[in-house]
Amino acid sequence: MNHFDVAAGVLCDSRGRVLIAERLGGGPFHGLWEFPGGKIASDETPLEALSRELAEELGIEVTTCASFMNLRHEYEDRVVTIEFFIVSAWNSEPVGREGQALRWVPRDRLDANELLPADVPVVEALQQQH
């Protein structure tokens, strides 16, 4: 079974909202939402991968972030290990550079049913921080 290491960012703005991105492409998760990020290359640290992915996907430069949660999720065809970072400061306004829709959602209004299955524990942890 394929295994992927992934870094994902939970962008939090000053109004207590978090950014989610629409999942593009085919596959079983088309139309769901996710925290932006992507695969960690073999020569990268999770933080380097996060910075690269958010620059590619959102056009931002991460300036302040902290490790938040590390989890492993088994899908039918793959296993992913995801390191989530809380991103609290960045340069530029996030835009969907790959054509994906973006939404700012208040933490307490995040709907785990709209997000990838692997993101559900993150939603629960974010909502318990209030």
mmCIF file of the C-alpha atoms, coordinates in Angstrom:
data_MODEL
# 
_entry.id   MODEL 
# 
loop_
_atom_site.group_PDB 
_atom_site.id 
_atom_site.type_symbol 
_atom_site.label_atom_id 
_atom_site.label_alt_id 
_atom_site.label_comp_id 
_atom_site.label_asym_id 
_atom_site.label_entity_id 
_atom_site.label_seq_id 
_atom_site.pdbx_PDB_ins_code 
_atom_site.Cartn_x 
_atom_site.Cartn_y 
_atom_site.Cartn_z 
_atom_site.occupancy 
_atom_site.B_iso_or_equiv 
_atom_site.pdbx_formal_charge 
_atom_site.auth_seq_id 
_atom_site.auth_comp_id 
_atom_site.auth_asym_id 
_atom_site.auth_atom_id 
_atom_site.pdbx_PDB_model_num 
ATOM 1   C CA . MET A 1 1   ? 0.000   0.000  0.000  1.00 0.00 ? 1   MET A CA 1 
ATOM 2   C CA . ASN A 1 2   ? 1.270   3.466  -0.836 1.00 0.00 ? 2   ASN A CA 1 
ATOM 3   C CA . HIS A 1 3   ? 2.338   5.684  2.043  1.00 0.00 ? 3   HIS A CA 1 
ATOM 4   C CA . PHE A 1 4   ? 2.614   9.462  1.849  1.00 0.00 ? 4   PHE A CA 1 
ATOM 5   C CA . ASP A 1 5   ? 3.980   12.011 4.289  1.00 0.00 ? 5   ASP A CA 1 
ATOM 6   C CA . VAL A 1 6   ? 2.042   15.244 4.060  1.00 0.00 ? 6   VAL A CA 1 
ATOM 7   C CA . ALA A 1 7   ? 2.326   18.728 5.568  1.00 0.00 ? 7   ALA A CA 1 
ATOM 8   C CA . ALA A 1 8   ? -0.856  20.788 5.902  1.00 0.00 ? 8   ALA A CA 1 
ATOM 9   C CA . GLY A 1 9   ? -1.516  24.309 7.112  1.00 0.00 ? 9   GLY A CA 1 
ATOM 10  C CA . VAL A 1 10  ? -4.388  25.571 9.216  1.00 0.00 ? 10  VAL A CA 1 
ATOM 11  C CA . LEU A 1 11  ? -4.380  29.290 8.425  1.00 0.00 ? 11  LEU A CA 1 
ATOM 12  C CA . CYS A 1 12  ? -6.003  31.234 11.262 1.00 0.00 ? 12  CYS A CA 1 
ATOM 13  C CA . ASP A 1 13  ? -6.909  34.891 10.782 1.00 0.00 ? 13  ASP A CA 1 
ATOM 14  C CA . SER A 1 14  ? -7.397  37.597 13.419 1.00 0.00 ? 14  SER A CA 1 
ATOM 15  C CA . ARG A 1 15  ? -11.167 37.047 13.368 1.00 0.00 ? 15  ARG A CA 1 
ATOM 16  C CA . GLY A 1 16  ? -10.919 33.406 14.489 1.00 0.00 ? 16  GLY A CA 1 
ATOM 17  C CA . ARG A 1 17  ? -11.572 31.952 11.054 1.00 0.00 ? 17  ARG A CA 1 
ATOM 18  C CA . VAL A 1 18  ? -9.657  29.165 9.325  1.00 0.00 ? 18  VAL A CA 1 
ATOM 19  C CA . LEU A 1 19  ? -9.020  28.692 5.619  1.00 0.00 ? 19  LEU A CA 1 
ATOM 20  C CA . ILE A 1 20  ? -10.205 25.596 3.787  1.00 0.00 ? 20  ILE A CA 1 
ATOM 21  C CA . ALA A 1 21  ? -9.637  24.774 0.127  1.00 0.00 ? 21  ALA A CA 1 
ATOM 22  C CA . GLU A 1 22  ? -11.796 22.837 -2.291 1.00 0.00 ? 22  GLU A CA 1 
ATOM 23  C CA . ARG A 1 23  ? -10.319 19.535 -3.410 1.00 0.00 ? 23  ARG A CA 1 
ATOM 24  C CA . LEU A 1 24  ? -9.867  19.453 -7.183 1.00 0.00 ? 24  LEU A CA 1 
ATOM 25  C CA . GLY A 1 25  ? -9.404  16.618 -9.622 1.00 0.00 ? 25  GLY A CA 1 
ATOM 26  C CA . GLY A 1 26  ? -11.042 13.258 -9.851 1.00 0.00 ? 26  GLY A CA 1 
ATOM 27  C CA . GLY A 1 27  ? -10.934 10.573 -7.269 1.00 0.00 ? 27  GLY A CA 1 
ATOM 28  C CA . PRO A 1 28  ? -13.102 9.720  -4.305 1.00 0.00 ? 28  PRO A CA 1 
ATOM 29  C CA . PHE A 1 29  ? -12.619 13.052 -2.531 1.00 0.00 ? 29  PHE A CA 1 
ATOM 30  C CA . HIS A 1 30  ? -13.565 15.407 -5.345 1.00 0.00 ? 30  HIS A CA 1 
ATOM 31  C CA . GLY A 1 31  ? -15.790 18.161 -3.998 1.00 0.00 ? 31  GLY A CA 1 
ATOM 32  C CA . LEU A 1 32  ? -14.677 17.795 -0.399 1.00 0.00 ? 32  LEU A CA 1 
ATOM 33  C CA . TRP A 1 33  ? -12.680 20.498 1.366  1.00 0.00 ? 33  TRP A CA 1 
ATOM 34  C CA . GLU A 1 34  ? -9.297  20.270 3.022  1.00 0.00 ? 34  GLU A CA 1 
ATOM 35  C CA . PHE A 1 35  ? -6.636  22.186 4.838  1.00 0.00 ? 35  PHE A CA 1 
ATOM 36  C CA . PRO A 1 36  ? -4.130  23.238 2.151  1.00 0.00 ? 36  PRO A CA 1 
ATOM 37  C CA . GLY A 1 37  ? -0.799  21.464 1.877  1.00 0.00 ? 37  GLY A CA 1 
ATOM 38  C CA . GLY A 1 38  ? 0.785   18.538 0.128  1.00 0.00 ? 38  GLY A CA 1 
ATOM 39  C CA . LYS A 1 39  ? 3.328   15.759 0.000  1.00 0.00 ? 39  LYS A CA 1 
ATOM 40  C CA . ILE A 1 40  ? 6.685   16.147 1.689  1.00 0.00 ? 40  ILE A CA 1 
ATOM 41  C CA . ALA A 1 41  ? 9.595   15.509 -0.704 1.00 0.00 ? 41  ALA A CA 1 
ATOM 42  C CA . SER A 1 42  ? 12.380  13.185 0.456  1.00 0.00 ? 42  SER A CA 1 
ATOM 43  C CA . ASP A 1 43  ? 14.826  16.093 0.814  1.00 0.00 ? 43  ASP A CA 1 
ATOM 44  C CA . GLU A 1 44  ? 12.436  18.380 2.736  1.00 0.00 ? 44  GLU A CA 1 
ATOM 45  C CA . THR A 1 45  ? 11.479  18.887 6.352  1.00 0.00 ? 45  THR A CA 1 
ATOM 46  C CA . PRO A 1 46  ? 7.721   19.113 7.044  1.00 0.00 ? 46  PRO A CA 1 
ATOM 47  C CA . LEU A 1 47  ? 8.100   22.865 7.562  1.00 0.00 ? 47  LEU A CA 1 
ATOM 48  C CA . GLU A 1 48  ? 9.915   23.309 4.239  1.00 0.00 ? 48  GLU A CA 1 
ATOM 49  C CA . ALA A 1 49  ? 7.201   21.294 2.475  1.00 0.00 ? 49  ALA A CA 1 
ATOM 50  C CA . LEU A 1 50  ? 4.485   23.380 4.124  1.00 0.00 ? 50  LEU A CA 1 
ATOM 51  C CA . SER A 1 51  ? 6.116   26.636 3.014  1.00 0.00 ? 51  SER A CA 1 
ATOM 52  C CA . ARG A 1 52  ? 6.582   25.364 -0.555 1.00 0.00 ? 52  ARG A CA 1 
ATOM 53  C CA . GLU A 1 53  ? 3.063   23.941 -0.858 1.00 0.00 ? 53  GLU A CA 1 
ATOM 54  C CA . LEU A 1 54  ? 1.351   27.051 0.515  1.00 0.00 ? 54  LEU A CA 1 
ATOM 55  C CA . ALA A 1 55  ? 3.401   29.236 -1.835 1.00 0.00 ? 55  ALA A CA 1 
ATOM 56  C CA . GLU A 1 56  ? 2.382   27.018 -4.795 1.00 0.00 ? 56  GLU A CA 1 
ATOM 57  C CA . GLU A 1 57  ? -1.294  26.601 -3.835 1.00 0.00 ? 57  GLU A CA 1 
ATOM 58  C CA . LEU A 1 58  ? -2.105  29.934 -2.195 1.00 0.00 ? 58  LEU A CA 1 
ATOM 59  C CA . GLY A 1 59  ? 0.629   32.334 -3.287 1.00 0.00 ? 59  GLY A CA 1 
ATOM 60  C CA . ILE A 1 60  ? 1.594   33.157 0.301  1.00 0.00 ? 60  ILE A CA 1 
ATOM 61  C CA . GLU A 1 61  ? 4.828   33.211 2.252  1.00 0.00 ? 61  GLU A CA 1 
ATOM 62  C CA . VAL A 1 62  ? 4.457   31.670 5.714  1.00 0.00 ? 62  VAL A CA 1 
ATOM 63  C CA . THR A 1 63  ? 6.052   33.877 8.377  1.00 0.00 ? 63  THR A CA 1 
ATOM 64  C CA . THR A 1 64  ? 4.741   32.375 11.643 1.00 0.00 ? 64  THR A CA 1 
ATOM 65  C CA . CYS A 1 65  ? 3.598   28.819 12.246 1.00 0.00 ? 65  CYS A CA 1 
ATOM 66  C CA . ALA A 1 66  ? 3.712   26.118 14.894 1.00 0.00 ? 66  ALA A CA 1 
ATOM 67  C CA . SER A 1 67  ? 3.288   22.356 14.797 1.00 0.00 ? 67  SER A CA 1 
ATOM 68  C CA . PHE A 1 68  ? -0.251  21.477 15.882 1.00 0.00 ? 68  PHE A CA 1 
ATOM 69  C CA . MET A 1 69  ? -1.002  17.798 15.369 1.00 0.00 ? 69  MET A CA 1 
ATOM 70  C CA . ASN A 1 70  ? 0.465   14.744 13.709 1.00 0.00 ? 70  ASN A CA 1 
ATOM 71  C CA . LEU A 1 71  ? -1.834  11.954 12.620 1.00 0.00 ? 71  LEU A CA 1 
ATOM 72  C CA . ARG A 1 72  ? -1.944  8.850  10.507 1.00 0.00 ? 72  ARG A CA 1 
ATOM 73  C CA . HIS A 1 73  ? -4.966  7.986  8.400  1.00 0.00 ? 73  HIS A CA 1 
ATOM 74  C CA . GLU A 1 74  ? -5.602  4.818  6.421  1.00 0.00 ? 74  GLU A CA 1 
ATOM 75  C CA . TYR A 1 75  ? -7.674  5.130  3.273  1.00 0.00 ? 75  TYR A CA 1 
ATOM 76  C CA . GLU A 1 76  ? -8.633  2.134  1.147  1.00 0.00 ? 76  GLU A CA 1 
ATOM 77  C CA . ASP A 1 77  ? -5.713  2.588  -1.233 1.00 0.00 ? 77  ASP A CA 1 
ATOM 78  C CA . ARG A 1 78  ? -3.138  4.554  0.759  1.00 0.00 ? 78  ARG A CA 1 
ATOM 79  C CA . VAL A 1 79  ? -1.842  5.544  4.168  1.00 0.00 ? 79  VAL A CA 1 
ATOM 80  C CA . VAL A 1 80  ? -1.080  9.182  4.910  1.00 0.00 ? 80  VAL A CA 1 
ATOM 81  C CA . THR A 1 81  ? 0.875   10.631 7.790  1.00 0.00 ? 81  THR A CA 1 
ATOM 82  C CA . ILE A 1 82  ? -0.005  14.314 8.096  1.00 0.00 ? 82  ILE A CA 1 
ATOM 83  C CA . GLU A 1 83  ? 1.728   16.971 10.135 1.00 0.00 ? 83  GLU A CA 1 
ATOM 84  C CA . PHE A 1 84  ? -0.618  19.892 10.657 1.00 0.00 ? 84  PHE A CA 1 
ATOM 85  C CA . PHE A 1 85  ? 0.705   23.360 11.405 1.00 0.00 ? 85  PHE A CA 1 
ATOM 86  C CA . ILE A 1 86  ? -1.191  26.349 12.750 1.00 0.00 ? 86  ILE A CA 1 
ATOM 87  C CA . VAL A 1 87  ? -0.209  29.215 10.437 1.00 0.00 ? 87  VAL A CA 1 
ATOM 88  C CA . SER A 1 88  ? -0.837  32.509 12.228 1.00 0.00 ? 88  SER A CA 1 
ATOM 89  C CA . ALA A 1 89  ? 1.033   34.979 9.993  1.00 0.00 ? 89  ALA A CA 1 
ATOM 90  C CA . TRP A 1 90  ? 1.860   35.169 6.299  1.00 0.00 ? 90  TRP A CA 1 
ATOM 91  C CA . ASN A 1 91  ? 2.618   37.634 3.520  1.00 0.00 ? 91  ASN A CA 1 
ATOM 92  C CA . SER A 1 92  ? 0.115   38.255 0.691  1.00 0.00 ? 92  SER A CA 1 
ATOM 93  C CA . GLU A 1 93  ? -3.558  37.406 0.500  1.00 0.00 ? 93  GLU A CA 1 
ATOM 94  C CA . PRO A 1 94  ? -4.283  33.701 -0.091 1.00 0.00 ? 94  PRO A CA 1 
ATOM 95  C CA . VAL A 1 95  ? -5.697  32.933 -3.540 1.00 0.00 ? 95  VAL A CA 1 
ATOM 96  C CA . GLY A 1 96  ? -6.560  29.626 -5.203 1.00 0.00 ? 96  GLY A CA 1 
ATOM 97  C CA . ARG A 1 97  ? -3.612  29.514 -7.603 1.00 0.00 ? 97  ARG A CA 1 
ATOM 98  C CA . GLU A 1 98  ? -4.624  26.084 -8.943 1.00 0.00 ? 98  GLU A CA 1 
ATOM 99  C CA . GLY A 1 99  ? -8.234  27.098 -9.587 1.00 0.00 ? 99  GLY A CA 1 
ATOM 100 C CA . GLN A 1 100 ? -9.511  25.770 -6.275 1.00 0.00 ? 100 GLN A CA 1 
ATOM 101 C CA . ALA A 1 101 ? -12.154 27.645 -4.300 1.00 0.00 ? 101 ALA A CA 1 
ATOM 102 C CA . LEU A 1 102 ? -11.148 28.948 -0.870 1.00 0.00 ? 102 LEU A CA 1 
ATOM 103 C CA . ARG A 1 103 ? -13.391 29.673 2.116  1.00 0.00 ? 103 ARG A CA 1 
ATOM 104 C CA . TRP A 1 104 ? -12.754 31.372 5.435  1.00 0.00 ? 104 TRP A CA 1 
ATOM 105 C CA . VAL A 1 105 ? -14.882 29.585 8.026  1.00 0.00 ? 105 VAL A CA 1 
ATOM 106 C CA . PRO A 1 106 ? -15.317 30.445 11.717 1.00 0.00 ? 106 PRO A CA 1 
ATOM 107 C CA . ARG A 1 107 ? -13.728 27.661 13.782 1.00 0.00 ? 107 ARG A CA 1 
ATOM 108 C CA . ASP A 1 108 ? -17.001 26.733 15.447 1.00 0.00 ? 108 ASP A CA 1 
ATOM 109 C CA . ARG A 1 109 ? -18.779 26.477 12.081 1.00 0.00 ? 109 ARG A CA 1 
ATOM 110 C CA . LEU A 1 110 ? -16.337 24.044 10.460 1.00 0.00 ? 110 LEU A CA 1 
ATOM 111 C CA . ASP A 1 111 ? -18.321 21.029 9.286  1.00 0.00 ? 111 ASP A CA 1 
ATOM 112 C CA . ALA A 1 112 ? -16.299 17.824 9.532  1.00 0.00 ? 112 ALA A CA 1 
ATOM 113 C CA . ASN A 1 113 ? -18.625 16.221 6.957  1.00 0.00 ? 113 ASN A CA 1 
ATOM 114 C CA . GLU A 1 114 ? -17.401 18.671 4.297  1.00 0.00 ? 114 GLU A CA 1 
ATOM 115 C CA . LEU A 1 115 ? -13.741 17.905 4.909  1.00 0.00 ? 115 LEU A CA 1 
ATOM 116 C CA . LEU A 1 116 ? -11.475 14.994 4.072  1.00 0.00 ? 116 LEU A CA 1 
ATOM 117 C CA . PRO A 1 117 ? -11.811 12.098 6.541  1.00 0.00 ? 117 PRO A CA 1 
ATOM 118 C CA . ALA A 1 118 ? -8.204  12.613 7.697  1.00 0.00 ? 118 ALA A CA 1 
ATOM 119 C CA . ASP A 1 119 ? -8.995  16.228 8.687  1.00 0.00 ? 119 ASP A CA 1 
ATOM 120 C CA . VAL A 1 120 ? -11.813 15.370 11.118 1.00 0.00 ? 120 VAL A CA 1 
ATOM 121 C CA . PRO A 1 121 ? -9.608  15.078 14.272 1.00 0.00 ? 121 PRO A CA 1 
ATOM 122 C CA . VAL A 1 122 ? -8.137  18.499 13.433 1.00 0.00 ? 122 VAL A CA 1 
ATOM 123 C CA . VAL A 1 123 ? -11.606 20.067 13.216 1.00 0.00 ? 123 VAL A CA 1 
ATOM 124 C CA . GLU A 1 124 ? -12.481 18.543 16.602 1.00 0.00 ? 124 GLU A CA 1 
ATOM 125 C CA . ALA A 1 125 ? -9.247  19.824 18.187 1.00 0.00 ? 125 ALA A CA 1 
ATOM 126 C CA . LEU A 1 126 ? -9.722  23.325 16.752 1.00 0.00 ? 126 LEU A CA 1 
ATOM 127 C CA . GLN A 1 127 ? -13.273 23.498 18.081 1.00 0.00 ? 127 GLN A CA 1 
ATOM 128 C CA . GLN A 1 128 ? -12.162 22.423 21.558 1.00 0.00 ? 128 GLN A CA 1 
ATOM 129 C CA . GLN A 1 129 ? -9.748  25.364 21.724 1.00 0.00 ? 129 GLN A CA 1 
ATOM 130 C CA . HIS A 1 130 ? -12.608 27.815 22.203 1.00 0.00 ? 130 HIS A CA 1 
# 
